[in-house]
C-alpha cells in the first residue's frame, strides 16, 4: 500500500463526544447530535482494528503515533485500550515503532490505568485550568460539582508512575486575570509540559460577538507576556511551554510544529466512533465530513482534494492586514476557526486573538532572537537566564543580604544571586 505523502495526526475518537463531565466551554459535547439514534458511542472492534491496520500501513514515518481523543476516551474502560495495543502489535511490521497519546480529564484514572500507560509508552494530555478556584469555574460534573481534586489525583498518579504529562490549560475570562497565580501553581506541582489554549466562543447575538466565557484578546496577550517574563528568567529548560516554543521557531529558522501557526493546515483530521472522517477537530460538521473508512481508504481520505483545499484555504483567505504584519511568520493568521472579526480596514477574516498575539509576539521577539543567537554560538538556551540575571542585577541598586533578590526569584539575595 502507498504511504501518505506527508506526516499527519488523526484525532481518533472511539467514544465520540461522550464524556463523564460537563465542562461549560466544551465545543465537542454537542457533536453527539450528528448521530441521533445511531447506536452506542463506541467504536466496534472490527472497525478499530481496520483503522489501526490502515494507519500503520500508510504512515510515512518510522514511529507511528496514534492520538486518542473525545469526549473522554477513558469512559471506554482500560480493557478497551489494552485491546488497542494488542491490535497495534498484531499489525506492526518489523523495524517500526508505535507511540500513543491520549487526552483526558483525569477523573477516571487509577493505578491500573497509569501502570498501563507507563508500560505501553503512552503520553498523556491532562486538562487542568490552574488552581482549584479557577479550574472549577467551568470544569464541572454534570450536576455542577467541582472536578479539580479528581483531576489533581489523576495527575499525581501519572507522575508517580513516570508517565509523560502535558498539562492543557484553557485560558478563559476568569483565569486570564491571574497569569502569575496560574503559572506558579503549575510550577508548584512540577509541571514539565504546558499548553495554554485560548477560549474563543463565537456568539453573533452578543454585542462583543463572543460569549462571556471567551478570553479577551488583549488580556490573553498580557497573560502570555506576564508568564513569559517569568519563564525566560527562571524556567528555560525546566518547563516547556508550547506557545513559547512555537514563538521561538522562526528565530531558530524552524517551521512551526503547531497547526494553528503553520501557513496551511489540514494535517490533523478527526476519525469519529463510527468511522466518519472530518477535516479538523473544530470542523466536525456535515459540511466537512469527507467520508467513512468503511467505504473509503484512509489514504484516500487524508489526501482527498477537499481536505487539501481545506488546508490551503487557511493561507488563501488571509486578509491583507495579516499579509503585511511583521508578526506573520510567528502566527500565520492563527486558527481559521478564530478568524471571526474584521481588520481595521473592514476586511473579513481577522483572527479574534490578533491583538493578543501581536502583543505577545512583539514582547518576546527580542528574547527569542537572543536565544537563537546563543544557540548559534554553541551556548544552551538556558544561558539566557544567566544573561538576563546579570543585566538586571547590574541595573538594580545594591541589595542587602536579606533583601529580596533583584532577579525576581522571590528568595532572599543571600540565598540566590549573591554568590552566583
mmCIF file of N, CA, C and O in Angstrom, residues 4-94:
data_model
loop_
_atom_site.group_PDB
_atom_site.id
_atom_site.type_symbol
_atom_site.label_atom_id
_atom_site.label_comp_id
_atom_site.label_asym_id
_atom_site.label_seq_id
_atom_site.Cartn_x
_atom_site.Cartn_y
_atom_site.Cartn_z
ATOM 1 N N UNK A 4 1.385 7.812 2.859
ATOM 2 C CA UNK A 4 0.934 9.191 2.756
ATOM 3 C C UNK A 4 2.106 10.068 2.333
ATOM 4 O O UNK A 4 3.262 9.814 2.690
ATOM 5 N N UNK A 5 1.809 11.124 1.584
ATOM 6 C CA UNK A 5 2.856 11.997 1.075
ATOM 7 C C UNK A 5 3.422 12.903 2.154
ATOM 8 O O UNK A 5 4.477 13.507 1.959
ATOM 9 N N UNK A 6 2.749 13.037 3.277
ATOM 10 C CA UNK A 6 3.200 13.914 4.351
ATOM 11 C C UNK A 6 2.799 13.306 5.687
ATOM 12 O O UNK A 6 1.935 12.426 5.755
ATOM 13 N N UNK A 7 3.419 13.775 6.758
ATOM 14 C CA UNK A 7 3.029 13.320 8.081
ATOM 15 C C UNK A 7 1.645 13.865 8.428
ATOM 16 O O UNK A 7 1.242 14.928 7.960
ATOM 17 N N UNK A 8 0.922 13.125 9.251
ATOM 18 C CA UNK A 8 -0.416 13.537 9.659
ATOM 19 C C UNK A 8 -0.657 13.069 11.091
ATOM 20 O O UNK A 8 0.032 12.178 11.597
ATOM 21 N N UNK A 9 -1.630 13.677 11.734
ATOM 22 C CA UNK A 9 -2.057 13.273 13.075
ATOM 23 C C UNK A 9 -3.575 13.127 13.044
ATOM 24 O O UNK A 9 -4.278 14.101 12.804
ATOM 25 N N UNK A 10 -4.056 11.939 13.264
ATOM 26 C CA UNK A 10 -5.503 11.730 13.302
ATOM 27 C C UNK A 10 -5.962 11.749 14.753
ATOM 28 O O UNK A 10 -5.425 11.021 15.589
ATOM 29 N N UNK A 11 -6.931 12.596 15.051
ATOM 30 C CA UNK A 11 -7.562 12.571 16.360
ATOM 31 C C UNK A 11 -8.669 11.522 16.302
ATOM 32 O O UNK A 11 -9.755 11.781 15.777
ATOM 33 N N UNK A 12 -8.379 10.340 16.797
ATOM 34 C CA UNK A 12 -9.354 9.253 16.799
ATOM 35 C C UNK A 12 -10.226 9.362 18.046
ATOM 36 O O UNK A 12 -9.715 9.503 19.154
ATOM 37 N N UNK A 13 -11.532 9.287 17.843
ATOM 38 C CA UNK A 13 -12.489 9.473 18.933
ATOM 39 C C UNK A 13 -13.348 8.218 19.072
ATOM 40 O O UNK A 13 -14.511 8.196 18.635
ATOM 41 N N UNK A 14 -12.789 7.170 19.683
ATOM 42 C CA UNK A 14 -13.523 5.899 19.742
ATOM 43 C C UNK A 14 -14.780 5.950 20.599
ATOM 44 O O UNK A 14 -15.639 5.077 20.472
ATOM 45 N N UNK A 15 -14.904 6.959 21.469
ATOM 46 C CA UNK A 15 -16.132 7.140 22.254
ATOM 47 C C UNK A 15 -16.950 8.323 21.743
ATOM 48 O O UNK A 15 -17.906 8.743 22.395
ATOM 49 N N UNK A 16 -16.558 8.870 20.602
ATOM 50 C CA UNK A 16 -17.271 10.020 20.076
ATOM 51 C C UNK A 16 -17.237 11.187 21.039
ATOM 52 O O UNK A 16 -16.211 11.510 21.633
ATOM 53 N N UNK A 17 -18.399 11.828 21.216
ATOM 54 C CA UNK A 17 -18.498 13.007 22.071
ATOM 55 C C UNK A 17 -18.867 12.669 23.511
ATOM 56 O O UNK A 17 -19.067 13.580 24.326
ATOM 57 N N UNK A 18 -18.947 11.403 23.845
ATOM 58 C CA UNK A 18 -19.354 11.005 25.196
ATOM 59 C C UNK A 18 -18.305 11.440 26.213
ATOM 60 O O UNK A 18 -17.102 11.269 26.016
ATOM 61 N N UNK A 19 -18.783 12.010 27.315
ATOM 62 C CA UNK A 19 -17.885 12.442 28.388
ATOM 63 C C UNK A 19 -18.591 12.300 29.723
ATOM 64 O O UNK A 19 -19.821 12.375 29.808
ATOM 65 N N UNK A 20 -17.805 12.081 30.762
ATOM 66 C CA UNK A 20 -18.354 11.969 32.114
ATOM 67 C C UNK A 20 -18.453 13.317 32.822
ATOM 68 O O UNK A 20 -18.957 13.395 33.936
ATOM 69 N N UNK A 21 -17.966 14.395 32.167
ATOM 70 C CA UNK A 21 -18.070 15.737 32.730
ATOM 71 C C UNK A 21 -18.961 16.610 31.845
ATOM 72 O O UNK A 21 -19.404 16.186 30.774
ATOM 73 N N UNK A 22 -19.192 17.824 32.307
ATOM 74 C CA UNK A 22 -19.998 18.780 31.555
ATOM 75 C C UNK A 22 -19.320 20.149 31.613
ATOM 76 O O UNK A 22 -19.882 21.109 32.130
ATOM 77 N N UNK A 23 -18.105 20.208 31.090
ATOM 78 C CA UNK A 23 -17.354 21.462 31.112
ATOM 79 C C UNK A 23 -18.103 22.507 30.292
ATOM 80 O O UNK A 23 -18.493 22.262 29.149
ATOM 81 N N UNK A 24 -18.285 23.664 30.864
ATOM 82 C CA UNK A 24 -19.180 24.663 30.287
ATOM 83 C C UNK A 24 -18.720 25.155 28.916
ATOM 84 O O UNK A 24 -19.528 25.596 28.109
ATOM 85 N N UNK A 25 -17.422 25.086 28.651
ATOM 86 C CA UNK A 25 -16.924 25.607 27.387
ATOM 87 C C UNK A 25 -16.636 24.517 26.350
ATOM 88 O O UNK A 25 -16.107 24.796 25.275
ATOM 89 N N UNK A 26 -16.969 23.271 26.646
ATOM 90 C CA UNK A 26 -16.629 22.185 25.723
ATOM 91 C C UNK A 26 -17.355 22.364 24.388
ATOM 92 O O UNK A 26 -18.574 22.518 24.351
ATOM 93 N N UNK A 27 -16.599 22.332 23.316
ATOM 94 C CA UNK A 27 -17.177 22.500 21.981
ATOM 95 C C UNK A 27 -17.551 21.167 21.351
ATOM 96 O O UNK A 27 -18.132 21.132 20.257
ATOM 97 N N UNK A 28 -17.204 20.052 22.018
ATOM 98 C CA UNK A 28 -17.404 18.760 21.360
ATOM 99 C C UNK A 28 -18.619 17.992 21.847
ATOM 100 O O UNK A 28 -19.123 17.121 21.147
ATOM 101 N N UNK A 29 -19.122 18.294 23.040
ATOM 102 C CA UNK A 29 -20.254 17.538 23.579
ATOM 103 C C UNK A 29 -21.448 17.546 22.630
ATOM 104 O O UNK A 29 -22.164 16.547 22.500
ATOM 105 N N UNK A 30 -21.664 18.657 21.961
ATOM 106 C CA UNK A 30 -22.825 18.777 21.080
ATOM 107 C C UNK A 30 -22.717 17.932 19.815
ATOM 108 O O UNK A 30 -23.700 17.766 19.082
ATOM 109 N N UNK A 31 -21.545 17.375 19.531
ATOM 110 C CA UNK A 31 -21.370 16.600 18.304
ATOM 111 C C UNK A 31 -22.151 15.294 18.342
ATOM 112 O O UNK A 31 -22.308 14.646 17.293
ATOM 113 N N UNK A 32 -22.658 14.896 19.504
ATOM 114 C CA UNK A 32 -23.485 13.694 19.543
ATOM 115 C C UNK A 32 -24.767 13.880 18.725
ATOM 116 O O UNK A 32 -25.401 12.909 18.299
ATOM 117 N N UNK A 33 -25.130 15.142 18.468
ATOM 118 C CA UNK A 33 -26.336 15.412 17.670
ATOM 119 C C UNK A 33 -26.163 14.982 16.221
ATOM 120 O O UNK A 33 -27.154 14.853 15.485
ATOM 121 N N UNK A 34 -24.934 14.792 15.787
ATOM 122 C CA UNK A 34 -24.706 14.309 14.428
ATOM 123 C C UNK A 34 -25.136 12.863 14.264
ATOM 124 O O UNK A 34 -25.279 12.379 13.133
ATOM 125 N N UNK A 35 -25.339 12.167 15.391
ATOM 126 C CA UNK A 35 -25.626 10.735 15.342
ATOM 127 C C UNK A 35 -26.848 10.379 16.182
ATOM 128 O O UNK A 35 -26.771 9.556 17.101
ATOM 129 N N UNK A 36 -27.990 10.953 15.890
ATOM 130 C CA UNK A 36 -29.190 10.630 16.666
ATOM 131 C C UNK A 36 -29.645 9.199 16.387
ATOM 132 O O UNK A 36 -29.791 8.782 15.241
ATOM 133 N N UNK A 37 -29.826 8.438 17.453
ATOM 134 C CA UNK A 37 -30.295 7.064 17.303
ATOM 135 C C UNK A 37 -29.340 6.161 16.572
ATOM 136 O O UNK A 37 -29.738 5.127 16.012
ATOM 137 N N UNK A 38 -28.065 6.534 16.579
ATOM 138 C CA UNK A 38 -27.088 5.766 15.803
ATOM 139 C C UNK A 38 -26.399 4.658 16.565
ATOM 140 O O UNK A 38 -25.339 4.201 16.156
ATOM 141 N N UNK A 39 -26.940 4.230 17.676
ATOM 142 C CA UNK A 39 -26.317 3.155 18.427
ATOM 143 C C UNK A 39 -25.317 3.666 19.432
ATOM 144 O O UNK A 39 -25.167 4.883 19.625
ATOM 145 N N UNK A 40 -24.589 2.763 20.088
ATOM 146 C CA UNK A 40 -23.658 3.171 21.145
ATOM 147 C C UNK A 40 -22.480 3.962 20.598
ATOM 148 O O UNK A 40 -22.020 3.728 19.482
ATOM 149 N N UNK A 41 -22.016 4.911 21.408
ATOM 150 C CA UNK A 41 -20.838 5.691 21.048
ATOM 151 C C UNK A 41 -19.602 4.907 21.484
ATOM 152 O O UNK A 41 -18.951 5.222 22.468
ATOM 153 N N UNK A 42 -19.287 3.895 20.697
ATOM 154 C CA UNK A 42 -18.161 3.013 20.995
ATOM 155 C C UNK A 42 -17.712 2.380 19.680
ATOM 156 O O UNK A 42 -18.472 1.642 19.058
ATOM 157 N N UNK A 43 -16.506 2.702 19.259
ATOM 158 C CA UNK A 43 -16.015 2.136 18.011
ATOM 159 C C UNK A 43 -15.924 0.625 18.136
ATOM 160 O O UNK A 43 -15.227 0.118 19.013
ATOM 161 N N UNK A 44 -16.634 -0.106 17.282
ATOM 162 C CA UNK A 44 -16.590 -1.571 17.392
ATOM 163 C C UNK A 44 -15.212 -2.120 17.056
ATOM 164 O O UNK A 44 -14.445 -1.502 16.309
ATOM 165 N N UNK A 45 -14.922 -3.294 17.596
ATOM 166 C CA UNK A 45 -13.563 -3.831 17.480
ATOM 167 C C UNK A 45 -13.139 -4.041 16.037
ATOM 168 O O UNK A 45 -12.001 -3.763 15.671
ATOM 169 N N UNK A 46 -14.044 -4.513 15.196
ATOM 170 C CA UNK A 46 -13.639 -4.765 13.810
ATOM 171 C C UNK A 46 -13.271 -3.465 13.091
ATOM 172 O O UNK A 46 -12.334 -3.421 12.297
ATOM 173 N N UNK A 47 -13.965 -2.381 13.403
ATOM 174 C CA UNK A 47 -13.638 -1.088 12.814
ATOM 175 C C UNK A 47 -12.357 -0.527 13.421
ATOM 176 O O UNK A 47 -11.507 0.044 12.726
ATOM 177 N N UNK A 48 -12.203 -0.695 14.718
ATOM 178 C CA UNK A 48 -10.990 -0.257 15.400
ATOM 179 C C UNK A 48 -9.766 -0.940 14.798
ATOM 180 O O UNK A 48 -8.751 -0.292 14.508
ATOM 181 N N UNK A 49 -9.853 -2.242 14.575
ATOM 182 C CA UNK A 49 -8.725 -2.969 14.002
ATOM 183 C C UNK A 49 -8.434 -2.505 12.581
ATOM 184 O O UNK A 49 -7.270 -2.344 12.196
ATOM 185 N N UNK A 50 -9.485 -2.277 11.815
ATOM 186 C CA UNK A 50 -9.280 -1.830 10.445
ATOM 187 C C UNK A 50 -8.600 -0.467 10.409
ATOM 188 O O UNK A 50 -7.689 -0.222 9.602
ATOM 189 N N UNK A 51 -9.005 0.433 11.298
ATOM 190 C CA UNK A 51 -8.363 1.743 11.370
ATOM 191 C C UNK A 51 -6.888 1.606 11.741
ATOM 192 O O UNK A 51 -6.012 2.194 11.101
ATOM 193 N N UNK A 52 -6.602 0.834 12.780
ATOM 194 C CA UNK A 52 -5.216 0.657 13.218
ATOM 195 C C UNK A 52 -4.376 0.064 12.096
ATOM 196 O O UNK A 52 -3.248 0.533 11.818
ATOM 197 N N UNK A 53 -4.880 -0.952 11.449
ATOM 198 C CA UNK A 53 -4.139 -1.589 10.360
ATOM 199 C C UNK A 53 -3.829 -0.596 9.243
ATOM 200 O O UNK A 53 -2.702 -0.543 8.738
ATOM 201 N N UNK A 54 -4.829 0.206 8.884
ATOM 202 C CA UNK A 54 -4.635 1.132 7.767
ATOM 203 C C UNK A 54 -3.675 2.261 8.131
ATOM 204 O O UNK A 54 -2.847 2.670 7.304
ATOM 205 N N UNK A 55 -3.768 2.778 9.339
ATOM 206 C CA UNK A 55 -2.846 3.869 9.688
ATOM 207 C C UNK A 55 -1.413 3.365 9.708
ATOM 208 O O UNK A 55 -0.509 4.060 9.240
ATOM 209 N N UNK A 56 -1.187 2.188 10.249
ATOM 210 C CA UNK A 56 0.170 1.625 10.243
ATOM 211 C C UNK A 56 0.671 1.472 8.814
ATOM 212 O O UNK A 56 1.827 1.774 8.502
ATOM 213 N N UNK A 57 -0.216 1.042 7.925
ATOM 214 C CA UNK A 57 0.187 0.758 6.546
ATOM 215 C C UNK A 57 0.578 2.018 5.777
ATOM 216 O O UNK A 57 1.493 1.977 4.944
ATOM 217 N N UNK A 58 -0.075 3.147 6.057
ATOM 218 C CA UNK A 58 0.173 4.343 5.222
ATOM 219 C C UNK A 58 1.052 5.385 5.888
ATOM 220 O O UNK A 58 1.498 6.327 5.230
ATOM 221 N N UNK A 59 1.319 5.246 7.202
ATOM 222 C CA UNK A 59 2.108 6.259 7.907
ATOM 223 C C UNK A 59 3.518 6.329 7.320
ATOM 224 O O UNK A 59 4.193 5.315 7.198
ATOM 225 N N UNK A 60 4.005 7.527 6.957
ATOM 226 C CA UNK A 60 5.305 7.633 6.305
ATOM 227 C C UNK A 60 6.486 7.581 7.259
ATOM 228 O O UNK A 60 7.611 7.306 6.844
ATOM 229 N N UNK A 61 6.262 7.850 8.553
ATOM 230 C CA UNK A 61 7.366 7.929 9.488
ATOM 231 C C UNK A 61 7.631 6.559 10.138
ATOM 232 O O UNK A 61 6.773 5.681 10.165
ATOM 233 N N UNK A 62 8.845 6.400 10.660
ATOM 234 C CA UNK A 62 9.218 5.127 11.281
ATOM 235 C C UNK A 62 8.407 4.858 12.544
ATOM 236 O O UNK A 62 7.987 3.731 12.788
ATOM 237 N N UNK A 63 8.190 5.914 13.365
ATOM 238 C CA UNK A 63 7.362 5.770 14.559
ATOM 239 C C UNK A 63 5.955 6.249 14.236
ATOM 240 O O UNK A 63 5.748 7.391 13.849
ATOM 241 N N UNK A 64 5.002 5.377 14.425
ATOM 242 C CA UNK A 64 3.615 5.665 14.085
ATOM 243 C C UNK A 64 2.889 6.045 15.364
ATOM 244 O O UNK A 64 2.851 5.267 16.326
ATOM 245 N N UNK A 65 2.323 7.240 15.379
ATOM 246 C CA UNK A 65 1.691 7.742 16.593
ATOM 247 C C UNK A 65 0.181 7.792 16.430
ATOM 248 O O UNK A 65 -0.338 8.333 15.451
ATOM 249 N N UNK A 66 -0.507 7.227 17.413
ATOM 250 C CA UNK A 66 -1.967 7.276 17.478
ATOM 251 C C UNK A 66 -2.367 8.260 18.573
ATOM 252 O O UNK A 66 -1.776 8.269 19.655
ATOM 253 N N UNK A 67 -3.379 9.079 18.272
ATOM 254 C CA UNK A 67 -3.875 10.072 19.225
ATOM 255 C C UNK A 67 -5.335 9.752 19.548
ATOM 256 O O UNK A 67 -6.187 9.785 18.652
ATOM 257 N N UNK A 68 -5.611 9.459 20.819
ATOM 258 C CA UNK A 68 -6.946 9.055 21.257
ATOM 259 C C UNK A 68 -7.605 10.215 21.993
ATOM 260 O O UNK A 68 -7.107 10.671 23.016
ATOM 261 N N UNK A 69 -8.707 10.697 21.439
ATOM 262 C CA UNK A 69 -9.384 11.885 21.956
ATOM 263 C C UNK A 69 -10.861 11.592 22.208
ATOM 264 O O UNK A 69 -11.347 10.508 21.943
ATOM 265 N N UNK A 70 -11.573 12.616 22.659
ATOM 266 C CA UNK A 70 -13.006 12.511 22.874
ATOM 267 C C UNK A 70 -13.658 13.864 22.666
ATOM 268 O O UNK A 70 -13.089 14.712 21.980
ATOM 269 N N UNK A 71 -14.784 14.095 23.387
ATOM 270 C CA UNK A 71 -15.253 13.381 24.536
ATOM 271 C C UNK A 71 -14.160 13.018 25.533
ATOM 272 O O UNK A 71 -13.144 13.664 25.661
ATOM 273 N N UNK A 72 -14.436 11.953 26.237
ATOM 274 C CA UNK A 72 -13.492 11.430 27.219
ATOM 275 C C UNK A 72 -13.220 9.960 26.901
ATOM 276 O O UNK A 72 -14.067 9.080 27.149
ATOM 277 N N UNK A 73 -12.049 9.657 26.331
ATOM 278 C CA UNK A 73 -11.788 8.288 25.889
ATOM 279 C C UNK A 73 -11.734 7.254 27.000
ATOM 280 O O UNK A 73 -12.013 6.079 26.762
ATOM 281 N N UNK A 74 -11.385 7.663 28.232
ATOM 282 C CA UNK A 74 -11.265 6.659 29.301
ATOM 283 C C UNK A 74 -12.615 6.084 29.729
ATOM 284 O O UNK A 74 -12.644 5.085 30.452
ATOM 285 N N UNK A 75 -13.741 6.664 29.280
ATOM 286 C CA UNK A 75 -15.046 6.081 29.618
ATOM 287 C C UNK A 75 -15.204 4.703 28.984
ATOM 288 O O UNK A 75 -16.073 3.913 29.403
ATOM 289 N N UNK A 76 -14.385 4.389 27.991
ATOM 290 C CA UNK A 76 -14.458 3.077 27.346
ATOM 291 C C UNK A 76 -13.877 1.973 28.208
ATOM 292 O O UNK A 76 -14.125 0.791 27.938
ATOM 293 N N UNK A 77 -13.121 2.326 29.228
ATOM 294 C CA UNK A 77 -12.535 1.328 30.120
ATOM 295 C C UNK A 77 -11.142 0.909 29.701
ATOM 296 O O UNK A 77 -10.762 0.977 28.523
ATOM 297 N N UNK A 78 -10.389 0.438 30.662
ATOM 298 C CA UNK A 78 -8.997 0.070 30.423
ATOM 299 C C UNK A 78 -8.868 -1.112 29.469
ATOM 300 O O UNK A 78 -7.957 -1.156 28.637
ATOM 301 N N UNK A 79 -9.765 -2.089 29.568
ATOM 302 C CA UNK A 79 -9.666 -3.259 28.691
ATOM 303 C C UNK A 79 -9.760 -2.873 27.216
ATOM 304 O O UNK A 79 -9.145 -3.516 26.361
ATOM 305 N N UNK A 80 -10.512 -1.824 26.910
ATOM 306 C CA UNK A 80 -10.620 -1.361 25.528
ATOM 307 C C UNK A 80 -9.255 -0.903 25.019
ATOM 308 O O UNK A 80 -8.863 -1.216 23.886
ATOM 309 N N UNK A 81 -8.514 -0.205 25.854
ATOM 310 C CA UNK A 81 -7.204 0.287 25.431
ATOM 311 C C UNK A 81 -6.152 -0.818 25.457
ATOM 312 O O UNK A 81 -5.199 -0.782 24.663
ATOM 313 N N UNK A 82 -6.332 -1.794 26.313
ATOM 314 C CA UNK A 82 -5.457 -2.972 26.229
ATOM 315 C C UNK A 82 -5.639 -3.661 24.883
ATOM 316 O O UNK A 82 -4.684 -4.134 24.265
ATOM 317 N N UNK A 83 -6.877 -3.706 24.431
ATOM 318 C CA UNK A 83 -7.139 -4.316 23.126
ATOM 319 C C UNK A 83 -6.514 -3.480 22.010
ATOM 320 O O UNK A 83 -5.978 -4.031 21.035
ATOM 321 N N UNK A 84 -6.548 -2.165 22.142
ATOM 322 C CA UNK A 84 -5.911 -1.305 21.149
ATOM 323 C C UNK A 84 -4.438 -1.651 20.990
ATOM 324 O O UNK A 84 -3.933 -1.807 19.866
ATOM 325 N N UNK A 85 -3.722 -1.771 22.087
ATOM 326 C CA UNK A 85 -2.282 -2.051 21.986
ATOM 327 C C UNK A 85 -2.032 -3.472 21.462
ATOM 328 O O UNK A 85 -1.039 -3.710 20.768
ATOM 329 N N UNK A 86 -2.917 -4.416 21.765
ATOM 330 C CA UNK A 86 -2.790 -5.766 21.200
ATOM 331 C C UNK A 86 -2.928 -5.717 19.686
ATOM 332 O O UNK A 86 -2.163 -6.364 18.947
ATOM 333 N N UNK A 87 -3.912 -4.964 19.196
ATOM 334 C CA UNK A 87 -4.124 -4.845 17.755
ATOM 335 C C UNK A 87 -2.957 -4.119 17.084
ATOM 336 O O UNK A 87 -2.546 -4.479 15.969
ATOM 337 N N UNK A 88 -2.407 -3.136 17.731
ATOM 338 C CA UNK A 88 -1.256 -2.434 17.169
ATOM 339 C C UNK A 88 -0.073 -3.378 17.019
ATOM 340 O O UNK A 88 0.609 -3.381 15.975
ATOM 341 N N UNK A 89 0.173 -4.188 18.027
ATOM 342 C CA UNK A 89 1.282 -5.145 17.939
ATOM 343 C C UNK A 89 1.026 -6.183 16.846
ATOM 344 O O UNK A 89 1.964 -6.618 16.162
ATOM 345 N N UNK A 90 -0.219 -6.570 16.680
ATOM 346 C CA UNK A 90 -0.557 -7.580 15.674
ATOM 347 C C UNK A 90 -0.195 -7.100 14.276
ATOM 348 O O UNK A 90 0.259 -7.882 13.430
ATOM 349 N N UNK A 91 -0.380 -5.816 14.017
ATOM 350 C CA UNK A 91 -0.221 -5.305 12.655
ATOM 351 C C UNK A 91 1.079 -4.520 12.445
ATOM 352 O O UNK A 91 1.322 -4.030 11.338
ATOM 353 N N UNK A 92 1.899 -4.414 13.467
ATOM 354 C CA UNK A 92 3.135 -3.638 13.340
ATOM 355 C C UNK A 92 4.208 -4.447 12.616
ATOM 356 O O UNK A 92 4.598 -5.524 13.070
ATOM 357 N N UNK A 93 4.732 -3.942 11.502
ATOM 358 C CA UNK A 93 5.797 -4.668 10.808
ATOM 359 C C UNK A 93 7.130 -4.513 11.522
ATOM 360 O O UNK A 93 7.321 -3.581 12.316
ATOM 361 N N UNK A 94 8.069 -5.395 11.252
ATOM 362 C CA UNK A 94 9.394 -5.304 11.883
ATOM 363 C C UNK A 94 10.073 -3.980 11.537
ATOM 364 O O UNK A 94 9.900 -3.431 10.444
#
